[in-house]
PDB file of C-alpha atoms in Angstrom:
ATOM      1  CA  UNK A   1       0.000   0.000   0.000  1.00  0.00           C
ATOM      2  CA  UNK A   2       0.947   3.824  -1.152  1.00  0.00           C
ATOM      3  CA  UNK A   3       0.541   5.860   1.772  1.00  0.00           C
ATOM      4  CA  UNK A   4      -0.035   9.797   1.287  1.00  0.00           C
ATOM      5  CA  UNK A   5       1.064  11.207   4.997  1.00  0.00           C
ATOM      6  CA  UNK A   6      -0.808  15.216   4.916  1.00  0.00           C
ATOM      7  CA  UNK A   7       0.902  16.345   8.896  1.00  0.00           C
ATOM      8  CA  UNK A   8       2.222  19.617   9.194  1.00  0.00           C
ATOM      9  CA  UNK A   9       3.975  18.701  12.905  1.00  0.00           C
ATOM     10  CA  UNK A  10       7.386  17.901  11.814  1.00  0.00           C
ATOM     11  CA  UNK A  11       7.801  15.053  14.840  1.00  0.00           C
ATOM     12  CA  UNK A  12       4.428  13.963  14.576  1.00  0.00           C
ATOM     13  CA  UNK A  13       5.252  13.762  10.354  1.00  0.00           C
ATOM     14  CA  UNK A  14       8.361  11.999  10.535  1.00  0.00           C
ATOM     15  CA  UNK A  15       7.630   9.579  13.252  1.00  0.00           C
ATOM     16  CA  UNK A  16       4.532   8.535  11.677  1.00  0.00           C
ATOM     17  CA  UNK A  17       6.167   8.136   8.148  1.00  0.00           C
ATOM     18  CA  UNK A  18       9.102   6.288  10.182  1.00  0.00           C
ATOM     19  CA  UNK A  19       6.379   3.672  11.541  1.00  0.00           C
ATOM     20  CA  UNK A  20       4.484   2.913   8.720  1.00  0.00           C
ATOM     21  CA  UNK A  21       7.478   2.076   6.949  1.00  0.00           C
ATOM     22  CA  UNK A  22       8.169  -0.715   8.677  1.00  0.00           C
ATOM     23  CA  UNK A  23       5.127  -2.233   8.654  1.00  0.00           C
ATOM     24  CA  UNK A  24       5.852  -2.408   5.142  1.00  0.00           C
ATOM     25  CA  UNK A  25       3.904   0.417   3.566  1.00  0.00           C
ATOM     26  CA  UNK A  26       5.402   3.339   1.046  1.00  0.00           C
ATOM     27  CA  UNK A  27       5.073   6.464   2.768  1.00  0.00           C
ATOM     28  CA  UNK A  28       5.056  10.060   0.878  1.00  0.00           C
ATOM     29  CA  UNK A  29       4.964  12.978   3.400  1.00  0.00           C
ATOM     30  CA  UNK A  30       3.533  16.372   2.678  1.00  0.00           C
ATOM     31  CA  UNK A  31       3.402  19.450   4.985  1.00  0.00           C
ATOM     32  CA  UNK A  32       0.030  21.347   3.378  1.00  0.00           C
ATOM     33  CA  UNK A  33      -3.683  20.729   1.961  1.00  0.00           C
ATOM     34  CA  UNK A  34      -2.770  22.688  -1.378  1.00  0.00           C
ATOM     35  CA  UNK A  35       0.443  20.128  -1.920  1.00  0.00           C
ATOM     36  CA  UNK A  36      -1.574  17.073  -1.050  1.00  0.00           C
ATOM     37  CA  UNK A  37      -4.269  18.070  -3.655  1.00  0.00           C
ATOM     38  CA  UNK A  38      -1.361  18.140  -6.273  1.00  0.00           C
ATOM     39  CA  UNK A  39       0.407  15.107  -5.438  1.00  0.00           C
ATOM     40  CA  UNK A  40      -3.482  13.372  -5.532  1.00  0.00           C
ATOM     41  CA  UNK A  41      -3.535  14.443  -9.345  1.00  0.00           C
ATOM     42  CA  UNK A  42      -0.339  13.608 -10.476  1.00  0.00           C
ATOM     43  CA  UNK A  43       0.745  10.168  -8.357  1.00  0.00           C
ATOM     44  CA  UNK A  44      -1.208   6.932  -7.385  1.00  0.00           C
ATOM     45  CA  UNK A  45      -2.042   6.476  -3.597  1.00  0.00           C
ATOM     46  CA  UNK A  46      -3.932   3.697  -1.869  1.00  0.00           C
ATOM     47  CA  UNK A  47      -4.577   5.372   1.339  1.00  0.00           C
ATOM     48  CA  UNK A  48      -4.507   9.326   3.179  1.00  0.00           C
ATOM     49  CA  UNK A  49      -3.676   9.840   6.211  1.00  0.00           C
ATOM     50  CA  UNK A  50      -4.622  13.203   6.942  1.00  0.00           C
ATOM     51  CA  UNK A  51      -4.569  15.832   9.214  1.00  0.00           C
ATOM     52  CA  UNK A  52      -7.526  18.693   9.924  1.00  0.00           C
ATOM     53  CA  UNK A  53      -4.958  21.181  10.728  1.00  0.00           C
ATOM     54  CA  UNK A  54      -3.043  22.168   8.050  1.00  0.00           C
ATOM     55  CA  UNK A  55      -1.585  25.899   6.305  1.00  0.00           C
ATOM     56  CA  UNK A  56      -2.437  27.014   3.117  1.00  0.00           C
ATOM     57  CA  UNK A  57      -5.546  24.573   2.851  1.00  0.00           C
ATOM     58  CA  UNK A  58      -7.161  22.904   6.173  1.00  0.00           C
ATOM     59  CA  UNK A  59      -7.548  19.539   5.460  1.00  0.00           C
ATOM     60  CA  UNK A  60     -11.470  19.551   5.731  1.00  0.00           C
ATOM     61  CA  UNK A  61     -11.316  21.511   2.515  1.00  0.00           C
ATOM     62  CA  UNK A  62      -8.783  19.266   1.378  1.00  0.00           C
ATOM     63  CA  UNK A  63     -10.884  16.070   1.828  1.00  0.00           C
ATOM     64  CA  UNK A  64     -14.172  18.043   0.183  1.00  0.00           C
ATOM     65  CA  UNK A  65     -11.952  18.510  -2.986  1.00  0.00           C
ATOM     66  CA  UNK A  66     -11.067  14.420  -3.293  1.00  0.00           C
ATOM     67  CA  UNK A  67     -14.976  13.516  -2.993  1.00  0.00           C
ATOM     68  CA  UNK A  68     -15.942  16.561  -5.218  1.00  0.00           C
ATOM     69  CA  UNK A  69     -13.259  15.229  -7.818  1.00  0.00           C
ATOM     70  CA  UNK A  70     -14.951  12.002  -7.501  1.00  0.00           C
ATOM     71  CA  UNK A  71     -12.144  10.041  -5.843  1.00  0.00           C
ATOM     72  CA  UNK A  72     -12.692   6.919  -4.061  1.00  0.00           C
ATOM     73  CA  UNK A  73      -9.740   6.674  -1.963  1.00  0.00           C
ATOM     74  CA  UNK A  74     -10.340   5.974   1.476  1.00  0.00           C
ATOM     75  CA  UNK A  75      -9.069   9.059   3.672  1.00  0.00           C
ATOM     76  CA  UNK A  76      -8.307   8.458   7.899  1.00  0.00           C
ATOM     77  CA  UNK A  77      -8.648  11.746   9.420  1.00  0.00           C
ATOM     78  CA  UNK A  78      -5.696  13.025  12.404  1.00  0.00           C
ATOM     79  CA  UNK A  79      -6.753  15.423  14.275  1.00  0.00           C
ATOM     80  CA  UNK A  80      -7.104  17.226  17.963  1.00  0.00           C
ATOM     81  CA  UNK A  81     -10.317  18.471  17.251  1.00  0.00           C
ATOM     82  CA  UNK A  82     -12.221  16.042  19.691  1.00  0.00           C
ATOM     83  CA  UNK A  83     -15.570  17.637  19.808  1.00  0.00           C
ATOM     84  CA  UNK A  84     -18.334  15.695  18.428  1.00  0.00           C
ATOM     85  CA  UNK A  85     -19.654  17.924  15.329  1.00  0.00           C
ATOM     86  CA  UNK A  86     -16.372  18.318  14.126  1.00  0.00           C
ATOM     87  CA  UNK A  87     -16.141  14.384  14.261  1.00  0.00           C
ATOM     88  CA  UNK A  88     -19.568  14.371  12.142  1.00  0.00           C
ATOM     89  CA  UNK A  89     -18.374  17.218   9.945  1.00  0.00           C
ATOM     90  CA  UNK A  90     -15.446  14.943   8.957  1.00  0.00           C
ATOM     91  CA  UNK A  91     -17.392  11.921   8.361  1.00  0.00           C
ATOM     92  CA  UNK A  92     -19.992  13.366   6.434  1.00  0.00           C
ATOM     93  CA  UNK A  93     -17.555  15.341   4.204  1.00  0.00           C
ATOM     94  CA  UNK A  94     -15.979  11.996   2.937  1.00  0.00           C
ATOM     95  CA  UNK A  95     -13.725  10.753   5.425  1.00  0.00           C
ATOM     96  CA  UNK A  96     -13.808   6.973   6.413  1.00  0.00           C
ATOM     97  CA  UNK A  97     -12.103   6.997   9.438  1.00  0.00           C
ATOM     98  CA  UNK A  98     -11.222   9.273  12.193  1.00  0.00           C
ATOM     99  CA  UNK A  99      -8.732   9.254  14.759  1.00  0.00           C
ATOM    100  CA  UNK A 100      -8.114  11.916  17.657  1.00  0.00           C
ATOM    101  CA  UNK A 101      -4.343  13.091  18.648  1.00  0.00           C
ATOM    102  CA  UNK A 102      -2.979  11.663  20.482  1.00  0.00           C
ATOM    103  CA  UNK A 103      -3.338   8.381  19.530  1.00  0.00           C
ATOM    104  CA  UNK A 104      -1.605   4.946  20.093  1.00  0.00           C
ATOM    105  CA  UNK A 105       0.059   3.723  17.159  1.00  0.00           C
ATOM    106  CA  UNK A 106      -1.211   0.186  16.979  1.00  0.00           C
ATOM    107  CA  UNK A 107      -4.585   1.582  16.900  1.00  0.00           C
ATOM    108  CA  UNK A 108      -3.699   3.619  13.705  1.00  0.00           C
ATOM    109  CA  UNK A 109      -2.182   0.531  11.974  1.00  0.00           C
ATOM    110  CA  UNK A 110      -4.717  -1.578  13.182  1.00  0.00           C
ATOM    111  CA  UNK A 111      -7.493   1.467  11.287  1.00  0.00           C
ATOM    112  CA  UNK A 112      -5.046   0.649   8.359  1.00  0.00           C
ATOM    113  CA  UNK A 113      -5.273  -2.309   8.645  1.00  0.00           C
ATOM    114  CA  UNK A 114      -9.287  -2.755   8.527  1.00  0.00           C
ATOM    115  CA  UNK A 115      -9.268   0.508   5.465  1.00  0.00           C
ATOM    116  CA  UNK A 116      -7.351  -1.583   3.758  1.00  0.00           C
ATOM    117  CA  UNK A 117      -9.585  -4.954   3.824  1.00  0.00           C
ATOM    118  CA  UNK A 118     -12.452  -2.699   2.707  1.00  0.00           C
ATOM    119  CA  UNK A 119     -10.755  -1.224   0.083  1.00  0.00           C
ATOM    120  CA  UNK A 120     -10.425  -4.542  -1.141  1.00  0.00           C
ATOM    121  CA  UNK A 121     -13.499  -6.086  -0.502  1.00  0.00           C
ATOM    122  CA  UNK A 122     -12.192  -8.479   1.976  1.00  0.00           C
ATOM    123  CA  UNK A 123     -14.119  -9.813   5.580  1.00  0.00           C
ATOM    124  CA  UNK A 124     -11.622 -11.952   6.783  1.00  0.00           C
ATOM    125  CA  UNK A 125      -8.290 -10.625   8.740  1.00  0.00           C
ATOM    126  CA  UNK A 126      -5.788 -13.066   6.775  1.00  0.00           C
ATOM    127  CA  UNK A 127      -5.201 -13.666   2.909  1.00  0.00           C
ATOM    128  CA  UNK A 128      -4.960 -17.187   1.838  1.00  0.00           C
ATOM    129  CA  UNK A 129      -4.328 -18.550  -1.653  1.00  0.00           C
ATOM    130  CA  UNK A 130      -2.653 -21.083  -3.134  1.00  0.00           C
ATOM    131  CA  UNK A 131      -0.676 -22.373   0.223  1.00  0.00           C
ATOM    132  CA  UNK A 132      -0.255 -19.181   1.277  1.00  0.00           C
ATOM    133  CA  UNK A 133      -1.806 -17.049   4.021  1.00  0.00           C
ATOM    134  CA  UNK A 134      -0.859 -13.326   4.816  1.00  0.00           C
ATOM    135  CA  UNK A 135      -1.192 -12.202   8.168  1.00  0.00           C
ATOM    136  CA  UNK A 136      -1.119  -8.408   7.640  1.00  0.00           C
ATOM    137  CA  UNK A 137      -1.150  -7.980  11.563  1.00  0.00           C
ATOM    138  CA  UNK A 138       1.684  -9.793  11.910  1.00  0.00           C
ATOM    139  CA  UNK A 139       3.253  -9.701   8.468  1.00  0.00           C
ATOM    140  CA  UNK A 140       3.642 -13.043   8.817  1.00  0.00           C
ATOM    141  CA  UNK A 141       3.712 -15.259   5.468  1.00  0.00           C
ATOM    142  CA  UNK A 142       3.433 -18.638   5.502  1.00  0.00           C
ATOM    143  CA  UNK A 143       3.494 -20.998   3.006  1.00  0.00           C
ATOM    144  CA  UNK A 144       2.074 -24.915   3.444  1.00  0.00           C
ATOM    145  CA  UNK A 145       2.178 -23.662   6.989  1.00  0.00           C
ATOM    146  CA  UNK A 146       6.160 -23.007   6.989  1.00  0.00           C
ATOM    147  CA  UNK A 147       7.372 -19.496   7.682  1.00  0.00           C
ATOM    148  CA  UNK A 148       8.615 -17.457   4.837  1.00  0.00           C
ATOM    149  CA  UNK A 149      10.887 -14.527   5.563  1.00  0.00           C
ATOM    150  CA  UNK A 150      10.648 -11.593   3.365  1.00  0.00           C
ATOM    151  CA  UNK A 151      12.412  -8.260   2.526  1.00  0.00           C
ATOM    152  CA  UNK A 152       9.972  -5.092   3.119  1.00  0.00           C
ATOM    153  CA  UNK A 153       9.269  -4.556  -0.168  1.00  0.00           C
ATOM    154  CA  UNK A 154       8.732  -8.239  -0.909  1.00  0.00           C
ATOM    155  CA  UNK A 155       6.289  -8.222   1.208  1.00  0.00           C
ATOM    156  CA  UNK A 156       4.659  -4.977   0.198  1.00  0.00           C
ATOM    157  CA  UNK A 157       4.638  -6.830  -3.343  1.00  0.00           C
ATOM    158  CA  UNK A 158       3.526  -9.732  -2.753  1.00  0.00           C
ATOM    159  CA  UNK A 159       0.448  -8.215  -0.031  1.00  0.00           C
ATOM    160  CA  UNK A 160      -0.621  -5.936  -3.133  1.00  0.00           C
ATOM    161  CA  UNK A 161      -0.720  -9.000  -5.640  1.00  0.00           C
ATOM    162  CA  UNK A 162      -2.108 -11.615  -3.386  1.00  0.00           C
ATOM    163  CA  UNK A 163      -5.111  -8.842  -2.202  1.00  0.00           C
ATOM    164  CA  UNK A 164      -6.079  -8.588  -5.843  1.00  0.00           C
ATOM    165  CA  UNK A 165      -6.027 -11.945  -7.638  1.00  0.00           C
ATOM    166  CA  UNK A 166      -5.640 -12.177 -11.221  1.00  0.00           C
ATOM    167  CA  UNK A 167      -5.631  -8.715 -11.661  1.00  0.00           C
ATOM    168  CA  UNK A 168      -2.991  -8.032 -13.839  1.00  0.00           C
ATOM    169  CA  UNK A 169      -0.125  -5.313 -12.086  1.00  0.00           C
ATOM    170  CA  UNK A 170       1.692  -2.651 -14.598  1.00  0.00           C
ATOM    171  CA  UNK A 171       5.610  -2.701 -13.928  1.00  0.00           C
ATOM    172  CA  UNK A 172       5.292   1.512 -13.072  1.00  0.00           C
ATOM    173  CA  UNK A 173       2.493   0.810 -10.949  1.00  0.00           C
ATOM    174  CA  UNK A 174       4.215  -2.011  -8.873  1.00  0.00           C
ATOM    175  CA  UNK A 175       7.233   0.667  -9.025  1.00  0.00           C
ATOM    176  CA  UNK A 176       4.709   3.363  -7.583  1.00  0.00           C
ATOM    177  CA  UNK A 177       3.680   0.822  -4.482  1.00  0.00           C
ATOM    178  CA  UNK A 178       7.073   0.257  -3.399  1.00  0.00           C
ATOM    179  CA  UNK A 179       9.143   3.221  -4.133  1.00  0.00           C
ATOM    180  CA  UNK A 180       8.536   6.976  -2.714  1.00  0.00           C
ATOM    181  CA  UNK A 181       9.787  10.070  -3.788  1.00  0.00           C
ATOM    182  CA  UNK A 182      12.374  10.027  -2.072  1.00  0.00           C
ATOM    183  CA  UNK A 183      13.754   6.538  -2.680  1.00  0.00           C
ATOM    184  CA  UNK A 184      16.490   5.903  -5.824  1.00  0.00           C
ATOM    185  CA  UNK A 185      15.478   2.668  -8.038  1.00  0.00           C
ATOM    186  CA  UNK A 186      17.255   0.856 -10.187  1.00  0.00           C
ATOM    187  CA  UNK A 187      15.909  -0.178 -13.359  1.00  0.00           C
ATOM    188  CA  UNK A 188      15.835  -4.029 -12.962  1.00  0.00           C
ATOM    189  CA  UNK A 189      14.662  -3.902  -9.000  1.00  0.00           C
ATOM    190  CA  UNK A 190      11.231  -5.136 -10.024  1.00  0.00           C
ATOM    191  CA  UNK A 191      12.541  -7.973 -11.773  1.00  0.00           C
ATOM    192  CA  UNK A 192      14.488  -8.768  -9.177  1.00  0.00           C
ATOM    193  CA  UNK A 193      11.876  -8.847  -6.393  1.00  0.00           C
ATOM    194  CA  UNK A 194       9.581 -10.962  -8.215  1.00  0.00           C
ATOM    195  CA  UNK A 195      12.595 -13.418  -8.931  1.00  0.00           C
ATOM    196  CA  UNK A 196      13.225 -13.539  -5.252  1.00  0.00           C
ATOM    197  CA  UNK A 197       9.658 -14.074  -4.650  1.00  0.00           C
ATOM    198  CA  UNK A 198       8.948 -17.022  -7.133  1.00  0.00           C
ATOM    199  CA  UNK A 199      12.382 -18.672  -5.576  1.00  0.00           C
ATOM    200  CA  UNK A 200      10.821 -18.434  -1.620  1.00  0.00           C
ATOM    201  CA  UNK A 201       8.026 -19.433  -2.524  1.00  0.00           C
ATOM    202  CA  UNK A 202       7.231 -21.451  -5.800  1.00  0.00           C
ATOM    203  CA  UNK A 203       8.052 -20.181  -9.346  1.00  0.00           C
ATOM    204  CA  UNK A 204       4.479 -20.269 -11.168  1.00  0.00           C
ATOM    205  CA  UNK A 205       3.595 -17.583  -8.282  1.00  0.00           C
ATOM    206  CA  UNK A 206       3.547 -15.120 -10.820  1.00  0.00           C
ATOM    207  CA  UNK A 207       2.960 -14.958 -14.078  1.00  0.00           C
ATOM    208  CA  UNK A 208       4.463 -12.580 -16.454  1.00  0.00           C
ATOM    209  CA  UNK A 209       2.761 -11.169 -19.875  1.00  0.00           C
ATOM    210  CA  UNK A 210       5.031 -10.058 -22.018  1.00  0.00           C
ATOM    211  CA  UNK A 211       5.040  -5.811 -22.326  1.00  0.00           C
ATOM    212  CA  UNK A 212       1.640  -5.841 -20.213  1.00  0.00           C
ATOM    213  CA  UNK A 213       2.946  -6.652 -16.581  1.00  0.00           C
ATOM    214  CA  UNK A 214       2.251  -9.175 -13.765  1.00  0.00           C
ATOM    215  CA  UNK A 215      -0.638 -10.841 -12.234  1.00  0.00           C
ATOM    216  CA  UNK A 216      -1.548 -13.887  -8.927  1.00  0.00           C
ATOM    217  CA  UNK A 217      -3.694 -15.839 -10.662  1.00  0.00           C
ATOM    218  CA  UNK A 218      -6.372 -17.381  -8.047  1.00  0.00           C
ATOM    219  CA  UNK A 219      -5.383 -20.960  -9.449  1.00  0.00           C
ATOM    220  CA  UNK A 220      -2.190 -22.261 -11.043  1.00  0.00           C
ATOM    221  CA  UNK A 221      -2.896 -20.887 -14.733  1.00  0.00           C
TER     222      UNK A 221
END
């Protein structure tokens, strides 16, 4: 998962993008509303993360803009703001979470965590298919019930691919998920994460088409 981070509190900002980094997740960190709005047109995010208070563009106005546009991306609201209409404000201008600062970090992931199985349609807490079962909780992998120990971004890759079988993954957009802005990539790293990850695991994982991209297929194709 792409993580857009909107948190004008420079500790708050970097300890936040610090933690959801290692639980595997790409995080991009902005400072304003009016930046978030750009980088929302130009890049591909999976999640927001924002915050109420922000300069140049609070980020009520910022989350009225994304529904307005017509996005669908699930936004999680930060904020101090604790008083009940402004909770209801949020909510009914488009948010689909809300969380009030301070707040214990499990219980963000955790709000993640559940975003991210409705995003995808999903009920149940683990992903399992074909001999293997995700524990996003844990980030645990397992695979005919032996543990499989994988790199970050394997994992991120493998999480994205396994939560959308047989949907068929574009090279840049597997690039977008695991690199941010401020991370250098070399031009062969995708190829070599899926090698890695059909040699832990088994190599019909993933299938390749040729000048299209990559795709889980639910069954062995």
């Amino acid at each position: 998962m792409r993580v857009l981070l909107v948190e004008d509190d420079p500790g708050l900002g970097s300890g936040l993008q610090q933690a959801l980094k290692a639980e595997g997740y790409t995080v991009d960190w902005l400072t304003d509303g009016l930046q978030a709005l750009q980088a929302l047109e130009t890049d591909y995010f999976d999640l927001v993360v924002l915050d109420l208070g922000l300069p140049r563009l609070d980020g009520l106005s910022v989350l009225r803009q994304i529904r307005a546009q017509g996005k669908d991306i699930p936004v999680l609201i930060l904020t101090a703001r604790d008083a009940v209409q402004d909770r209801i404000n949020g909510l009914d201008s488009g948010a689909d979470d809300y969380l009030v600062k301070p707040f214990d970090m499990t219980e963000l992931k955790a709000r993640i965590r559940a975003l991210q199985r409705r995003s995808s349609g999903r009920t149940q807490p683990t992903i399992n298919l074909r001999d293997i079962e995700i524990n996003p909780a844990s980030q645990q992998v397992l695979y005919n019930g032996n543990i499989i120990t994988l790199t970050r971004r394997e994992y991120t890759l493998l999480y994205e691919m396994m939560s959308q079988p047989s949907h068929v993954f574009t090279r840049d957009r597997l690039q977008q998920l695991l690199y941010g802005w401020d991370e250098d990539v070399e031009s062969n790293a995708m190829e070599v994460h899926i090698h890695h990850l059909r040699k832990k695991l088994f190599p019909k994982l993933i299938r390749t088409l040729r000048g299209i991209g990559y795709v889980i297929d639910k069954t062995e194709a």
